[in-house]
mmCIF file of C-alpha atoms in Angstrom:
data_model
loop_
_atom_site.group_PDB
_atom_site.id
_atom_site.type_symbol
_atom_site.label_atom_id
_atom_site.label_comp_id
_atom_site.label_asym_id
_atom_site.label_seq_id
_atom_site.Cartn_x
_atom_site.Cartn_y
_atom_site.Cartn_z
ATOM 1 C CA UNK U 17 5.384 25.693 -14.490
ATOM 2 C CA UNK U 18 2.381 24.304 -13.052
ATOM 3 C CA UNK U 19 1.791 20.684 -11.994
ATOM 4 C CA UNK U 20 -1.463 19.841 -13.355
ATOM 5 C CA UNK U 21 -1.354 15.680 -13.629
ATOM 6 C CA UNK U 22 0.907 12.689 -11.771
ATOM 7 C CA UNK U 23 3.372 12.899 -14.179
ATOM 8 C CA UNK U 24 4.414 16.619 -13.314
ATOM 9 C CA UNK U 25 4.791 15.425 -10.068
ATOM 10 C CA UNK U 26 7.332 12.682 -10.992
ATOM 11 C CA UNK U 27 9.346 14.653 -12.849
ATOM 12 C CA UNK U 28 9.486 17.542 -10.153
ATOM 13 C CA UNK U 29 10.513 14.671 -7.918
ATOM 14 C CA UNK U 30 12.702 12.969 -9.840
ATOM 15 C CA UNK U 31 14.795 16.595 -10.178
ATOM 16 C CA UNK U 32 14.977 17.559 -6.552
ATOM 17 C CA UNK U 33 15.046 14.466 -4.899
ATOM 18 C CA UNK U 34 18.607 12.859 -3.711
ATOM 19 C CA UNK U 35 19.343 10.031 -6.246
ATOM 20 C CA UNK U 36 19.619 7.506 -3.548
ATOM 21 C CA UNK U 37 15.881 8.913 -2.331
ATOM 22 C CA UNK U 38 14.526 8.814 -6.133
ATOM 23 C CA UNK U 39 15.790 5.652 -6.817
ATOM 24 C CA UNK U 40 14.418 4.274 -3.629
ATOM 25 C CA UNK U 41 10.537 5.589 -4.664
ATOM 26 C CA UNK U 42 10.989 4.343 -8.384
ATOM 27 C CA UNK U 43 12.585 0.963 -8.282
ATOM 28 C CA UNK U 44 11.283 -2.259 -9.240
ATOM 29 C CA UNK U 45 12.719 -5.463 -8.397
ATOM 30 C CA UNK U 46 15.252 -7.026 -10.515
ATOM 31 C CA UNK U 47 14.732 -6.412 -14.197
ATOM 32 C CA UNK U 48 11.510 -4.465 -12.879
ATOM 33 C CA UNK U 49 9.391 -5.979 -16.170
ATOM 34 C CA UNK U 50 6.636 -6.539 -13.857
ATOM 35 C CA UNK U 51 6.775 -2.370 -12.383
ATOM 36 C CA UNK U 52 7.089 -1.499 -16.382
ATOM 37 C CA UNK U 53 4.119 -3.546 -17.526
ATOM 38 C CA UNK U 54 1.925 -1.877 -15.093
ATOM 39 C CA UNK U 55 2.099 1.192 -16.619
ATOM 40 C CA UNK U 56 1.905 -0.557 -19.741
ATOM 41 C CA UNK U 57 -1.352 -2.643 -19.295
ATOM 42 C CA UNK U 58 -3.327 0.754 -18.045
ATOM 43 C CA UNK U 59 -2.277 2.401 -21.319
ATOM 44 C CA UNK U 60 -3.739 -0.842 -23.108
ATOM 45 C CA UNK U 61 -7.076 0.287 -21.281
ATOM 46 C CA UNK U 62 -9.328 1.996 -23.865
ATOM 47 C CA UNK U 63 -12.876 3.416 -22.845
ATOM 48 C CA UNK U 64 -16.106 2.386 -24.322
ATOM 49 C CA UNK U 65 -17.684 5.922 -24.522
ATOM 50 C CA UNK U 66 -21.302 6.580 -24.643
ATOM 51 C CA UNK U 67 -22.832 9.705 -25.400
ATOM 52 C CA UNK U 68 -26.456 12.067 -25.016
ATOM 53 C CA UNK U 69 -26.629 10.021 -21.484
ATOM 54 C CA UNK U 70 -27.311 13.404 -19.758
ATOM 55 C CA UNK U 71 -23.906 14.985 -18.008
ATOM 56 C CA UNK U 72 -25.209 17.838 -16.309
ATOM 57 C CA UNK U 73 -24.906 16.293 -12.869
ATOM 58 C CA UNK U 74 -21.656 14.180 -12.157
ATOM 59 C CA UNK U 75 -21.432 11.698 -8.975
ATOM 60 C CA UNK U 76 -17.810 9.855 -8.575
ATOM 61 C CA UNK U 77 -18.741 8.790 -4.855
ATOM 62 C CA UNK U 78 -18.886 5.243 -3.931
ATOM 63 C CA UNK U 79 -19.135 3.280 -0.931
ATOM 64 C CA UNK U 80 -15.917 1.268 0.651
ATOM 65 C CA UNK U 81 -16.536 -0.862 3.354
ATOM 66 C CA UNK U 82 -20.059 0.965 4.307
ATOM 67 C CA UNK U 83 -17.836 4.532 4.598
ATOM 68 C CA UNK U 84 -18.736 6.822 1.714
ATOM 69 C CA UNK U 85 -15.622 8.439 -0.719
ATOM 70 C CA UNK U 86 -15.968 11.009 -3.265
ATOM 71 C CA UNK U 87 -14.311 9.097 -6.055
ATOM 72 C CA UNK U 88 -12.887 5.316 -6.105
ATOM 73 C CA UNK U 89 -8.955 6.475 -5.828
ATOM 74 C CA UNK U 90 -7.417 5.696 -2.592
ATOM 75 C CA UNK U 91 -3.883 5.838 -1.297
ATOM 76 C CA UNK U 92 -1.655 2.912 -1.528
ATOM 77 C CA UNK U 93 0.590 2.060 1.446
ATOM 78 C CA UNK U 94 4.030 3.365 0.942
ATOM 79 C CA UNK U 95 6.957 3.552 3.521
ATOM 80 C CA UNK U 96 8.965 6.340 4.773
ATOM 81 C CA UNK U 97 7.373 9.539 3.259
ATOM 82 C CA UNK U 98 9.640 12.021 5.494
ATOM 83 C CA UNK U 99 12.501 10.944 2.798
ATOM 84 C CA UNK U 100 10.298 13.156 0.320
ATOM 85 C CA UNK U 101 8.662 16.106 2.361
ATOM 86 C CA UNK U 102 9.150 16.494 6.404
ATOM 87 C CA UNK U 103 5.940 15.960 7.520
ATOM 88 C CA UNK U 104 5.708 13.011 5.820
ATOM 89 C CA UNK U 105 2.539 10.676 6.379
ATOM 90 C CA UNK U 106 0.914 13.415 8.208
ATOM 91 C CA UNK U 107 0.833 15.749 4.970
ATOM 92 C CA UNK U 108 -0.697 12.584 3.099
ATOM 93 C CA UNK U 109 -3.485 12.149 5.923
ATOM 94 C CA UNK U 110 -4.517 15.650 5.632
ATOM 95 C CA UNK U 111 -4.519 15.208 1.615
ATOM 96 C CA UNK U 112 -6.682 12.489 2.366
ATOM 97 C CA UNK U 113 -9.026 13.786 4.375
ATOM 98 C CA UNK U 114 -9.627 16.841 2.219
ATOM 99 C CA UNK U 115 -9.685 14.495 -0.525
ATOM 100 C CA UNK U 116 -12.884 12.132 1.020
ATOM 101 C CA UNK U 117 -10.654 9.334 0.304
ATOM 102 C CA UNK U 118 -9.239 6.708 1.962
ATOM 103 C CA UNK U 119 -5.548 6.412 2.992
ATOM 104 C CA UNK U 120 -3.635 3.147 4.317
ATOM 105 C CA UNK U 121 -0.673 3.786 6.224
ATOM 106 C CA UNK U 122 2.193 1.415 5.858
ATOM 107 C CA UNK U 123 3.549 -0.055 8.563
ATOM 108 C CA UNK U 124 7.118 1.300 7.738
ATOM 109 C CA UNK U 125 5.776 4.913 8.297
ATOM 110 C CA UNK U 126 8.201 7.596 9.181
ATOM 111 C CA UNK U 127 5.498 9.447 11.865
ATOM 112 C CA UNK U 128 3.346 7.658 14.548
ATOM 113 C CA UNK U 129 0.099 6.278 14.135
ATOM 114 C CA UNK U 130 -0.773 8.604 16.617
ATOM 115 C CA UNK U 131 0.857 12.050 15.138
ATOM 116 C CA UNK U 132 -1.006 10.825 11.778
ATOM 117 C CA UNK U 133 -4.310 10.408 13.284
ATOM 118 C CA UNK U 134 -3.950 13.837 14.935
ATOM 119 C CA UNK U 135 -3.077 15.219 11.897
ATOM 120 C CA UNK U 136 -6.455 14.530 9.900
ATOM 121 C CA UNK U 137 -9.198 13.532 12.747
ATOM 122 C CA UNK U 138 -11.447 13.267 10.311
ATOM 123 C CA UNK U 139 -10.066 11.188 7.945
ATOM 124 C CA UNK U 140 -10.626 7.570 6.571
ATOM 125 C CA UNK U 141 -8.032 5.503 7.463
ATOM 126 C CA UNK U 142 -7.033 2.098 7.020
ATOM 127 C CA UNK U 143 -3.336 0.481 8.543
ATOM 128 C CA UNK U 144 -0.993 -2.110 6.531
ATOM 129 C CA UNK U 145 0.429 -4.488 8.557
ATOM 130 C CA UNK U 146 3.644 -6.641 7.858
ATOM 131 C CA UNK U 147 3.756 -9.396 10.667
ATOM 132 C CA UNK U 148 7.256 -9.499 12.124
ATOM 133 C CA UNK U 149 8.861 -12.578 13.347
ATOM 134 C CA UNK U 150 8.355 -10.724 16.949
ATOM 135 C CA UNK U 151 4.508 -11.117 17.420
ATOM 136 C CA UNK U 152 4.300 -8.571 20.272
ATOM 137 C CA UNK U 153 5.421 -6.155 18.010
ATOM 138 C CA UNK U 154 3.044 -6.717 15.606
ATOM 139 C CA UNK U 155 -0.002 -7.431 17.793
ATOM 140 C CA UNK U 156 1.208 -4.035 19.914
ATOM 141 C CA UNK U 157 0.880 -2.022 17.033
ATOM 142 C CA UNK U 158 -2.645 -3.398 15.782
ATOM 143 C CA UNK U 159 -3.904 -2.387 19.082
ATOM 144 C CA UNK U 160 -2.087 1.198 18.986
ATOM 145 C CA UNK U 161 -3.889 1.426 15.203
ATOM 146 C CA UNK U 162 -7.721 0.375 16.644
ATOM 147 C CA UNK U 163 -7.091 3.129 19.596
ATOM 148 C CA UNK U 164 -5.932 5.717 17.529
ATOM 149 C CA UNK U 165 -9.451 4.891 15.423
ATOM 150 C CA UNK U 166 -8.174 3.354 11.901
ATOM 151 C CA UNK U 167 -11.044 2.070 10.443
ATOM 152 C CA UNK U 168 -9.483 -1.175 8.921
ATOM 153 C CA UNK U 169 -6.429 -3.463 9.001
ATOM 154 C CA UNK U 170 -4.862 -4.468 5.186
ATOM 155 C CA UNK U 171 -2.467 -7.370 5.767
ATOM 156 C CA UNK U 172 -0.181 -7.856 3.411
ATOM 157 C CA UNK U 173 0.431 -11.033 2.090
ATOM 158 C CA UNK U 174 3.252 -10.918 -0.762
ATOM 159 C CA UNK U 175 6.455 -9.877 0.863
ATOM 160 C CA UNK U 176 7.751 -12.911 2.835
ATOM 161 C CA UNK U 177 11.288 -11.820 1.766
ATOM 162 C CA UNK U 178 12.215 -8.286 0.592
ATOM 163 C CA UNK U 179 12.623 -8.234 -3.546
ATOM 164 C CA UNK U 180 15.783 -7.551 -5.045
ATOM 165 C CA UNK U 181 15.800 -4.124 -5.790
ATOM 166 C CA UNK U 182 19.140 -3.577 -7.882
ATOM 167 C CA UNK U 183 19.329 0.314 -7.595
ATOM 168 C CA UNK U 184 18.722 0.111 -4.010
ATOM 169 C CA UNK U 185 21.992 -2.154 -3.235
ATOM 170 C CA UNK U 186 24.081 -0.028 -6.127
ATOM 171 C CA UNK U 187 23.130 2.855 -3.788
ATOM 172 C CA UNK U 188 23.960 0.910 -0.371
ATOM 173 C CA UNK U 189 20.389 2.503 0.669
ATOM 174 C CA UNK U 190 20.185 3.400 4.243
ATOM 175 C CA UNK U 191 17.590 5.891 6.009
ATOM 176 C CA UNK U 192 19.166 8.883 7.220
ATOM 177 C CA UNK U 193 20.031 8.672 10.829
ATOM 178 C CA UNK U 194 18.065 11.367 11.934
ATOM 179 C CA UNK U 195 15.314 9.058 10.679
ATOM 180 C CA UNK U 196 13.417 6.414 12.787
ATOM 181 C CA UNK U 197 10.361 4.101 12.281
ATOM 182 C CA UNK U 198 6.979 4.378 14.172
ATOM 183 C CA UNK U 199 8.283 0.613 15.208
ATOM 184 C CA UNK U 200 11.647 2.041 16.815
ATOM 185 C CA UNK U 201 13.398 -0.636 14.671
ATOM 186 C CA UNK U 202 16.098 1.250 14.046
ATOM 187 C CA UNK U 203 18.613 -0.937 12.000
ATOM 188 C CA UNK U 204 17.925 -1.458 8.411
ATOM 189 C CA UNK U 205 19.905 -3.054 6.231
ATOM 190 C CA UNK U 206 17.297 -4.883 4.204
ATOM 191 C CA UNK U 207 16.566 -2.468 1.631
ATOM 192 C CA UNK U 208 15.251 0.146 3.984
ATOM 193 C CA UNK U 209 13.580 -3.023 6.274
ATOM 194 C CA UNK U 210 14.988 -4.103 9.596
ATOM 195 C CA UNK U 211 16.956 -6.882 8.709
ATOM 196 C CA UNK U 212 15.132 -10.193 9.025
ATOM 197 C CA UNK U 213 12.178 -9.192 10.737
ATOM 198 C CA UNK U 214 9.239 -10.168 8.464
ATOM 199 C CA UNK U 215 7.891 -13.690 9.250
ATOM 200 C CA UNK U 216 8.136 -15.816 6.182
ATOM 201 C CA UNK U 217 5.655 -18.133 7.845
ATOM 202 C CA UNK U 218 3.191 -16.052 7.802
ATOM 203 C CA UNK U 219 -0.053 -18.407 6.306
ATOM 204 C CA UNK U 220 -3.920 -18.494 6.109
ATOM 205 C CA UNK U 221 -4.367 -19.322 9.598
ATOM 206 C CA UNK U 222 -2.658 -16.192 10.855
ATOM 207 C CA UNK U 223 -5.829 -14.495 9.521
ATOM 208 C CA UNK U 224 -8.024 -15.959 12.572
ATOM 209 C CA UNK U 225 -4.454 -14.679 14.995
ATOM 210 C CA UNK U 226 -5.341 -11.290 13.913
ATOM 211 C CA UNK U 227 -9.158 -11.596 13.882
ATOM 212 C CA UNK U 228 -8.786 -12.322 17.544
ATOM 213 C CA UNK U 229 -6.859 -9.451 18.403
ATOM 214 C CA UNK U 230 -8.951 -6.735 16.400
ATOM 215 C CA UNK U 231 -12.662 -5.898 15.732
ATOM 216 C CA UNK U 232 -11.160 -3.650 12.529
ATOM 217 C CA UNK U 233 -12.187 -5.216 9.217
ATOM 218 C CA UNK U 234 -9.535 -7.503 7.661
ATOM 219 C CA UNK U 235 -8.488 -6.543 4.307
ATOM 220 C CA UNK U 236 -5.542 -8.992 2.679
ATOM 221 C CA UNK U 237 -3.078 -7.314 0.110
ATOM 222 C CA UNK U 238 -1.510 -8.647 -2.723
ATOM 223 C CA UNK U 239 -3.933 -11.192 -4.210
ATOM 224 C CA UNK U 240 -3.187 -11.890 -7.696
ATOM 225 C CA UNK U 241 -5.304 -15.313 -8.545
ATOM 226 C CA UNK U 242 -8.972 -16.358 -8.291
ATOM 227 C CA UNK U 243 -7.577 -19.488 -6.021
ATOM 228 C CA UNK U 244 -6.217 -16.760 -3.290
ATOM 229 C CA UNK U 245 -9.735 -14.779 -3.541
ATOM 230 C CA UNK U 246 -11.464 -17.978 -2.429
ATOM 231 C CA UNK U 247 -9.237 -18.600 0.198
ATOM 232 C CA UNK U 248 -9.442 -14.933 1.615
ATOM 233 C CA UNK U 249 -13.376 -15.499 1.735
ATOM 234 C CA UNK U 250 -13.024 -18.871 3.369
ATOM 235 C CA UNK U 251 -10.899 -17.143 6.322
ATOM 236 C CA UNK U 252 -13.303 -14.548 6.811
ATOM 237 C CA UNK U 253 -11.622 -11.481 5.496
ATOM 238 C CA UNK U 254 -13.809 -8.181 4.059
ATOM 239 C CA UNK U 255 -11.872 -7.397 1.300
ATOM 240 C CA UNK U 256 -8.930 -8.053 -1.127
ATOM 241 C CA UNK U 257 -6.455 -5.291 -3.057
ATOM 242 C CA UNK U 258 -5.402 -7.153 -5.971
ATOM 243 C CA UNK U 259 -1.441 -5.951 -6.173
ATOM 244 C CA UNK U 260 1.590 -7.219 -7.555
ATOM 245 C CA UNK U 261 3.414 -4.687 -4.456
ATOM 246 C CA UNK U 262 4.597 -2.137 -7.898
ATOM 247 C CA UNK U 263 6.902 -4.842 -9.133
ATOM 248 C CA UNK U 264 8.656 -3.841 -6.220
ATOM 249 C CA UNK U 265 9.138 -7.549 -4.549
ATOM 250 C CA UNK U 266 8.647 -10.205 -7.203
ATOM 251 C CA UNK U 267 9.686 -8.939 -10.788
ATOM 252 C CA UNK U 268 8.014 -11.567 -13.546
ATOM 253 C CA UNK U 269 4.259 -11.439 -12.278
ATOM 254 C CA UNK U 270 1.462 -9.864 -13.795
ATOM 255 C CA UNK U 271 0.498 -6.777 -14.114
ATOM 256 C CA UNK U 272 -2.709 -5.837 -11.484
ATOM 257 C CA UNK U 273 -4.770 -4.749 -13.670
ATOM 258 C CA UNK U 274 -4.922 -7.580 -15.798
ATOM 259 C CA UNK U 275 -4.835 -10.097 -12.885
ATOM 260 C CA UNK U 276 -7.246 -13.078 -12.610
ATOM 261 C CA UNK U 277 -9.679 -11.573 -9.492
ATOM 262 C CA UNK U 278 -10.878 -9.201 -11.554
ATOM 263 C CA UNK U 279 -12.865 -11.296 -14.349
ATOM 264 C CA UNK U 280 -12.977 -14.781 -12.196
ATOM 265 C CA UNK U 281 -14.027 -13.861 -8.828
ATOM 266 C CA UNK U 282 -17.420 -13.288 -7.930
ATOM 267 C CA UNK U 283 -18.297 -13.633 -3.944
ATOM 268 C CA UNK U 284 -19.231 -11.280 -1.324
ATOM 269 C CA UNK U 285 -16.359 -9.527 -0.925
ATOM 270 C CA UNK U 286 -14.906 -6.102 -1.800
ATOM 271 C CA UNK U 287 -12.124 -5.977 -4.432
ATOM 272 C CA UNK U 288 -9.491 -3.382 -4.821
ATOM 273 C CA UNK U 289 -6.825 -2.682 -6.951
#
């Protein structure tokens, strides 16, 4: 059968994945109400259609940082594609790129920056960065990300612990080990994570550490109040993804969609969900 929308895709995943692999992908934390109510405030989202406008000629592109996509969908950071398919981040920077569309690349990538830059030249590419406890390691790798020509640097901002994720621990997750990190941070015991090695420190300020190690644009993940948007314009960042991580880290929050940036915040910024 053919797999014509996202949902095909799920299912075909959920039925030839490993369990330990599916679980991994799917997972909230704890209870995961706040993974279930994103899916259920976008079905809450009705349209408001309007008709005889003229549909003859159809434009989705739109503009993201001054770089032009064909339609205002991106790709999310996720870790560790090669669990799923074993080209892993490459295969979703060529999808990308012959998508016009932005990807960010997490941090906890399963290729190189540099194999997934040579995999879609072309492409438009921003990193996520975690800052580890280790600084070098994290200030190495935003210069191996400018080099290899990403085109902007998303911190994010709401994992200073790793959630709870219940099926992960039933499952004693582990990457295979054949398996190891762009970081060489081999160990992982936190849920797929190297034990311990995102700073819980990490504040405001560190937004002017990285601004003087990077020309790239500064985006900050995981704003979910109008009080955070006005403190990522007063630090001089370019943009904000409003993101509750997929319920993944703290379960109870809101769902994006309905979060306060989106009907509060006005300033000279770009917001993304």
């Amino acid at each position: 059968m053919p797999m014509v929308c996202l949902s095909d895709f799920e299912a075909y995943a959920k039925k030839h994945l490993p369990k330990t692999t599916w679980d991994f992908f799917a997972a909230g934390a704890d209870e995961c109400c706040t993974r279930d109510g994103n899916l259920l405030a976008y079905r809450r989202i009705h349209f408001r259609p309007r008709i005889l406008r003229g549909m003859s000629v159809i434009d989705t592109r739109t503009m993201l940082l001054g770089t032009e996509i064909s339609f205002p969908v991106g790709i999310a950071p996720t870790g560790f594609h090669r669990l799923a398919w074993p080209d892993g981040e490459k295969s979703t920077a060529r999808a990308a790129e012959a998508m016009k569309t932005c990807y960010i690349t997490s941090t906890y990538s399963t290729c190189t920056v540099e194999e997934i830059a040579a995999a879609a030249p072309n492409g438009f590419r921003w990193f996520q960065l975690y800052i580890h406890r280790n600084r070098a390691l994290s200030e190495g790798l935003v210069r191996r990300v400018e080099a290899a020509g990403f085109q902007g640097l998303v911190l994010t901002a709401d994992l200073p612990y790793p959630g709870k994720r219940r099926d992960d621990i039933r499952n004693s997750f582990q990457l295979p080990p054949h398996m190891t990190k762009d970081l060489g941070l081999i160990s992982c015991t936190e849920y797929g994570l190297p034990p311990n090695s995102i700073d819980p420190s990490v504040n405001w300020n560190d937004i002017y550490w990285l601004q003087s190690l990077t020309r790239l644009p500064i985006i900050v993940k995981g704003i979910l109040t109008k009080e955070d948007a006005d403190l990522a314009v007063r630090h001089g960042v370019q943009g904000i993804i409003v993101s509750n991580h997929g319920g993944r880290q703290l379960d109870g929050g809101p769902a994006t969609v309905s979060g306060k940036p989106q009907s509060e915040f006005h300033g000279n910024i770009t917001l993304m969900q």
